[in-house]
CSV table of C-alpha atoms in Angstrom, one decimal:
chain,number,residue,atom,x,y,z
A,1,MET,CA,147.9,114.2,119.7
A,2,SER,CA,148.0,111.9,122.8
A,3,SER,CA,144.3,112.8,123.6
A,4,SER,CA,143.2,112.0,120.0
A,5,ARG,CA,144.8,108.6,120.2
A,6,ASN,CA,143.1,107.9,123.5
A,7,PHE,CA,139.8,109.0,122.2
A,8,ALA,CA,140.2,106.7,119.1
A,9,THR,CA,141.1,103.8,121.4
A,10,ALA,CA,137.9,104.5,123.5
A,11,ILE,CA,135.9,104.4,120.4
A,12,ARG,CA,137.2,100.9,119.4
A,13,MET,CA,136.7,99.7,122.9
A,14,PHE,CA,133.0,100.7,122.9
A,15,ALA,CA,132.3,99.3,119.5
A,16,THR,CA,133.5,95.9,120.8
A,17,LEU,CA,132.4,95.8,124.5
A,18,GLY,CA,129.2,94.3,125.6
A,19,ARG,CA,126.7,96.3,127.6
A,20,SER,CA,127.8,95.5,131.1
A,21,GLN,CA,131.6,95.9,130.2
A,22,ALA,CA,130.7,99.2,128.6
A,23,GLY,CA,129.1,100.3,131.7
A,24,GLU,CA,132.1,99.6,133.7
A,25,ALA,CA,134.4,101.3,131.3
A,26,SER,CA,132.2,104.4,131.4
A,27,ALA,CA,132.7,104.7,135.1
A,28,MET,CA,136.4,104.5,134.7
A,29,MET,CA,136.7,107.1,131.8
A,30,GLY,CA,134.3,109.7,133.2
A,31,THR,CA,130.9,110.8,131.8
A,32,GLY,CA,131.9,113.3,129.0
A,33,SER,CA,134.5,111.2,127.3
A,34,ALA,CA,132.5,107.9,127.7
A,35,LEU,CA,129.4,109.5,126.1
A,36,LEU,CA,131.4,110.8,123.1
A,37,ALA,CA,133.1,107.4,122.6
A,38,GLN,CA,129.9,105.5,122.8
A,39,ARG,CA,128.2,107.9,120.4
A,40,ALA,CA,131.1,107.8,118.0
A,41,ALA,CA,131.1,104.0,118.2
A,42,ALA,CA,127.4,103.9,117.3
A,43,LEU,CA,128.0,106.2,114.3
A,44,GLY,CA,130.6,104.0,112.8
A,45,GLY,CA,133.7,103.6,114.9
A,46,VAL,CA,137.0,105.4,114.5
A,47,SER,CA,136.1,106.6,111.1
A,48,ALA,CA,133.3,108.8,112.6
A,49,VAL,CA,136.0,111.0,114.2
A,50,ASN,CA,137.0,112.1,110.7
A,51,LYS,CA,133.8,111.9,108.9
A,52,GLY,CA,131.7,113.9,111.5
A,53,CYS,CA,128.0,113.7,111.8
A,54,THR,CA,126.2,112.8,108.6
A,55,CYS,CA,123.3,115.4,109.5
A,56,CYS,CA,125.2,118.6,110.2
A,57,GLY,CA,128.7,117.7,109.0
A,58,ARG,CA,130.5,118.9,112.4
A,59,VAL,CA,133.1,116.5,113.7
A,60,ALA,CA,132.5,117.9,117.2
A,61,CYS,CA,128.8,117.1,116.9
A,62,MET,CA,129.3,113.3,117.0
A,63,GLY,CA,125.5,112.9,116.4
A,64,THR,CA,124.1,115.0,119.1
A,65,CYS,CA,121.9,116.8,116.7
A,66,MET,CA,120.1,113.4,115.8
A,67,PRO,CA,117.3,113.5,118.4
A,68,MET,CA,116.2,116.8,117.0
A,69,ARG,CA,116.8,116.5,113.2
A,70,HIS,CA,117.0,112.8,112.2
A,71,LEU,CA,113.8,111.7,113.9
A,72,HIS,CA,111.9,113.8,111.4
A,73,ALA,CA,111.0,112.4,108.0
A,74,HIS,CA,112.4,115.4,106.0
A,75,PRO,CA,115.2,118.1,106.4
A,76,ASN,CA,112.1,120.4,106.7
A,77,PRO,CA,109.5,118.6,108.7
A,78,PRO,CA,106.0,119.6,107.4
A,79,ALA,CA,104.6,122.5,109.2
A,80,ASP,CA,101.0,121.6,108.9
A,81,PRO,CA,98.6,118.8,107.5
A,82,ASP,CA,98.6,120.4,104.0
A,83,GLN,CA,102.3,120.3,103.6
A,84,ALA,CA,102.4,116.7,105.0
A,85,LEU,CA,100.0,115.7,102.4
A,86,GLU,CA,102.0,117.4,99.7
A,87,TYR,CA,104.9,115.4,100.8
A,88,LEU,CA,103.0,112.2,100.0
A,89,ARG,CA,101.8,113.5,96.8
A,90,GLU,CA,105.3,114.4,95.7
A,91,GLY,CA,106.6,111.1,96.8
A,92,ASN,CA,104.1,109.1,94.8
A,93,LYS,CA,104.8,111.3,91.8
A,94,ARG,CA,108.4,110.4,92.0
A,95,PHE,CA,107.6,106.7,92.2
A,96,VAL,CA,105.2,106.8,89.2
A,97,ASN,CA,107.8,108.7,87.2
A,98,ASN,CA,110.4,106.1,88.3
A,99,LYS,CA,112.5,108.9,89.6
A,100,PRO,CA,113.0,108.2,93.4
A,101,HIS,CA,115.3,110.3,95.5
A,102,ASP,CA,118.9,109.8,94.5
A,103,ALA,CA,120.8,108.6,97.6
A,104,HIS,CA,117.6,108.6,99.4
A,105,PRO,CA,118.1,110.6,102.8
A,106,THR,CA,115.9,108.5,104.9
A,107,ARG,CA,116.4,105.0,103.4
A,108,ASN,CA,119.9,104.0,104.4
A,109,LEU,CA,121.7,102.5,107.4
A,110,ASP,CA,122.5,106.0,108.8
A,111,ARG,CA,118.8,106.5,109.1
A,112,VAL,CA,118.2,103.3,110.7
A,113,LYS,CA,120.7,104.2,113.3
A,114,ALA,CA,119.4,107.6,113.8
A,115,THR,CA,115.9,106.5,114.4
A,116,ALA,CA,116.8,103.6,116.7
A,117,GLY,CA,115.8,105.6,119.7
A,118,GLY,CA,112.6,107.2,118.6
A,119,GLN,CA,110.4,108.1,115.7
A,120,LYS,CA,108.6,111.1,114.4
A,121,PRO,CA,106.7,110.1,111.3
A,122,PHE,CA,105.0,112.9,109.4
A,123,ALA,CA,102.1,110.8,108.0
A,124,ALA,CA,100.0,107.8,109.2
A,125,ILE,CA,98.5,105.3,106.8
A,126,LEU,CA,95.7,102.7,107.0
A,127,SER,CA,96.5,100.4,104.1
A,128,CYS,CA,95.3,97.0,102.8
A,129,ALA,CA,97.5,94.1,103.6
A,130,ASP,CA,97.9,93.3,99.9
A,131,SER,CA,101.6,92.4,99.2
A,132,ARG,CA,101.5,94.6,96.0
A,133,VAL,CA,101.0,97.8,98.0
A,134,PRO,CA,104.4,98.5,99.9
A,135,VAL,CA,103.4,101.9,101.3
A,136,GLU,CA,106.9,103.3,102.0
A,137,ILE,CA,107.9,102.5,98.4
A,138,VAL,CA,104.7,103.7,96.9
A,139,PHE,CA,105.3,107.2,98.5
A,140,ASP,CA,109.0,107.1,98.1
A,141,GLN,CA,109.6,107.4,101.9
A,142,GLY,CA,112.1,105.7,104.2
A,143,PHE,CA,112.7,104.7,107.8
A,144,GLY,CA,110.7,106.7,110.3
A,145,ASP,CA,108.8,108.6,107.7
A,146,VAL,CA,105.3,107.0,107.8
A,147,PHE,CA,103.3,105.2,110.4
A,148,VAL,CA,101.7,102.3,108.8
A,149,THR,CA,98.8,100.0,109.7
A,150,ARG,CA,97.7,97.2,107.4
A,151,VAL,CA,94.7,94.9,107.4
A,152,ALA,CA,92.9,93.2,104.5
A,153,GLY,CA,90.2,95.6,103.0
A,154,ASN,CA,91.9,98.6,104.8
A,155,ILE,CA,89.1,98.3,107.4
A,156,VAL,CA,88.9,100.2,110.8
A,157,THR,CA,88.9,98.1,113.9
A,158,ASN,CA,89.4,99.0,117.5
A,159,GLU,CA,93.1,97.9,117.3
A,160,ILE,CA,93.6,99.9,114.1
A,161,THR,CA,92.0,103.0,115.6
A,162,ALA,CA,94.2,102.8,118.7
A,163,SER,CA,97.3,102.4,116.6
A,164,LEU,CA,96.4,105.5,114.5
A,165,GLU,CA,95.6,107.5,117.6
A,166,PHE,CA,99.0,106.7,118.8
A,167,GLY,CA,100.7,107.6,115.4
A,168,THR,CA,99.0,111.0,115.4
A,169,ALA,CA,98.3,112.1,119.0
A,170,VAL,CA,101.5,110.7,120.5
A,171,LEU,CA,104.0,110.4,117.5
A,172,GLY,CA,102.7,113.6,115.8
A,173,SER,CA,101.6,112.4,112.2
A,174,LYS,CA,99.9,115.4,110.5
A,175,VAL,CA,98.0,113.5,107.9
A,176,LEU,CA,96.2,110.3,108.0
A,177,MET,CA,95.5,108.4,104.8
A,178,VAL,CA,93.0,105.5,104.2
A,179,LEU,CA,94.6,103.7,101.2
A,180,GLY,CA,92.6,101.3,99.2
A,181,HIS,CA,93.8,99.7,95.9
A,182,SER,CA,92.4,98.6,92.7
A,183,ALA,CA,91.3,94.9,92.4
A,184,CYS,CA,91.0,94.5,96.1
A,185,GLY,CA,90.3,90.9,96.9
A,186,ALA,CA,88.6,91.6,100.1
A,187,VAL,CA,86.1,94.0,98.6
A,188,ALA,CA,85.4,91.7,95.7
A,189,ALA,CA,84.8,88.9,98.0
A,190,THR,CA,82.4,90.8,100.1
A,191,MET,CA,80.5,91.9,97.2
A,192,GLY,CA,80.4,88.2,95.9
A,193,GLY,CA,79.3,87.0,99.3
A,194,GLY,CA,80.7,83.5,98.6
A,195,ALA,CA,81.9,81.0,101.2
A,196,VAL,CA,85.5,81.5,102.3
A,197,PRO,CA,87.6,79.4,104.6
A,198,GLY,CA,88.3,80.1,108.3
A,199,VAL,CA,87.2,83.6,109.7
A,200,ILE,CA,87.9,85.5,106.4
A,201,SER,CA,84.2,86.4,106.1
A,202,SER,CA,84.6,88.4,109.4
A,203,LEU,CA,85.9,91.2,107.0
A,204,TYR,CA,82.5,91.3,105.3
A,205,TYR,CA,80.9,93.1,108.2
A,206,SER,CA,83.0,96.2,107.8
A,207,ILE,CA,83.1,96.3,104.0
A,208,SER,CA,79.5,95.4,103.2
A,209,PRO,CA,78.2,99.0,104.0
A,210,ALA,CA,80.2,100.3,101.0
A,211,CYS,CA,79.1,97.5,98.7
A,212,LYS,CA,75.5,98.4,99.5
A,213,LYS,CA,76.0,101.9,98.4
A,214,VAL,CA,77.2,101.2,94.9
A,215,LYS,CA,75.7,99.3,91.8
A,216,SER,CA,75.9,95.6,92.1
A,217,GLY,CA,79.0,94.1,90.7
A,218,ASP,CA,80.8,97.5,90.5
A,219,VAL,CA,83.9,96.6,92.5
A,220,ASP,CA,85.9,99.7,91.5
A,221,ALA,CA,83.2,101.9,92.9
A,222,ALA,CA,83.0,99.7,96.0
A,223,ILE,CA,86.6,100.0,96.5
A,224,ALA,CA,86.5,103.9,96.5
A,225,GLU,CA,83.3,103.9,98.7
A,226,ASN,CA,84.9,101.6,101.3
A,227,VAL,CA,87.7,104.2,101.6
A,228,LYS,CA,85.1,106.8,102.3
A,229,VAL,CA,83.3,104.6,104.8
A,230,GLN,CA,86.5,103.8,106.7
A,231,MET,CA,87.4,107.4,106.9
A,232,GLU,CA,84.2,108.2,108.4
A,233,GLN,CA,84.7,105.4,110.9
A,234,LEU,CA,88.1,107.0,112.0
A,235,LYS,CA,86.3,110.4,112.4
A,236,VAL,CA,84.3,108.8,115.2
A,237,SER,CA,87.4,108.8,117.4
A,238,PRO,CA,87.3,111.6,119.9
A,239,VAL,CA,91.2,111.7,119.7
A,240,LEU,CA,91.3,112.0,115.9
A,241,GLN,CA,88.3,114.3,115.8
A,242,GLY,CA,90.0,116.6,118.3
A,243,LEU,CA,93.1,116.7,116.3
A,244,VAL,CA,91.2,117.6,113.0
A,245,LYS,CA,89.3,120.4,114.9
A,246,GLU,CA,92.5,121.9,116.1
A,247,GLY,CA,93.9,121.9,112.7
A,248,LYS,CA,96.8,119.4,113.6
A,249,LEU,CA,95.5,116.6,111.5
A,250,LYS,CA,93.8,116.0,108.1
A,251,ILE,CA,92.2,112.7,107.4
A,252,VAL,CA,92.3,111.8,103.6
A,253,GLY,CA,91.6,108.9,101.4
A,254,GLY,CA,93.1,107.4,98.2
A,255,VAL,CA,93.0,104.4,95.9
A,256,TYR,CA,96.4,102.9,94.7
A,257,ASP,CA,96.4,101.7,91.1
A,258,LEU,CA,98.1,98.4,90.9
A,259,ALA,CA,98.9,98.8,87.1
A,260,THR,CA,100.3,102.3,87.2
A,261,GLY,CA,101.5,102.9,90.8
A,262,LYS,CA,99.5,106.1,91.1
A,263,VAL,CA,97.5,107.1,94.1
A,264,ASN,CA,94.3,108.7,93.2
A,265,GLU,CA,93.0,110.8,96.0
A,266,ILE,CA,89.3,110.6,97.1
A,267,ALA,CA,87.5,113.6,98.4
């Protein structure tokens, strides 16, 4: 009983101390007790002693399983690119049917805390910057689930490629989707070719190849073609190309329908 009270006191202490003070307290308490107290404080204070780990339910765990389990997007991390893509499909289907996960396992404060020390997203997305395409919501995912890059017209640049190489080769994303959307202003502006302020017209260079491949004025066709063009640009990367050849990555495309919420895949 005495040791339990001491442990609870230690938890309260670490929850309120600053970093330097906590370091001094750790030296006084001893390594084992200090680590457990710090971990418990991070998990929610004294109440964490009774509630146990939100992942495995064990009181004694105090969150030690988090690095292995909570950094993954799902209780069962996708085994391969096909399964990762299926997770995206299932998530979008839930979104379209207005039936998102009840008590979403990766969209809560526990998940925020669990992923504070690292991430293991199962998918990487290159999306347009349009405010009507919130990627995590569209695929019914949460914190740490998807590695997202966004730029008007979902175009590939050196910086975008570098980011996606990091998301796949380093963080381990198994599927990479280029996601366009209906009524894309960047594609429409490129097709129109009109004057625009600032450096907005710099987007035209990357999008114009797609516009040239479709019938003049067919914005919808150009949007779909632009997704294909950007997919091919990503495949030029030796890093991404290597992951695809090894069967560790699949590069796919899709167009999000602003009116229905559905992502229509592009072969």
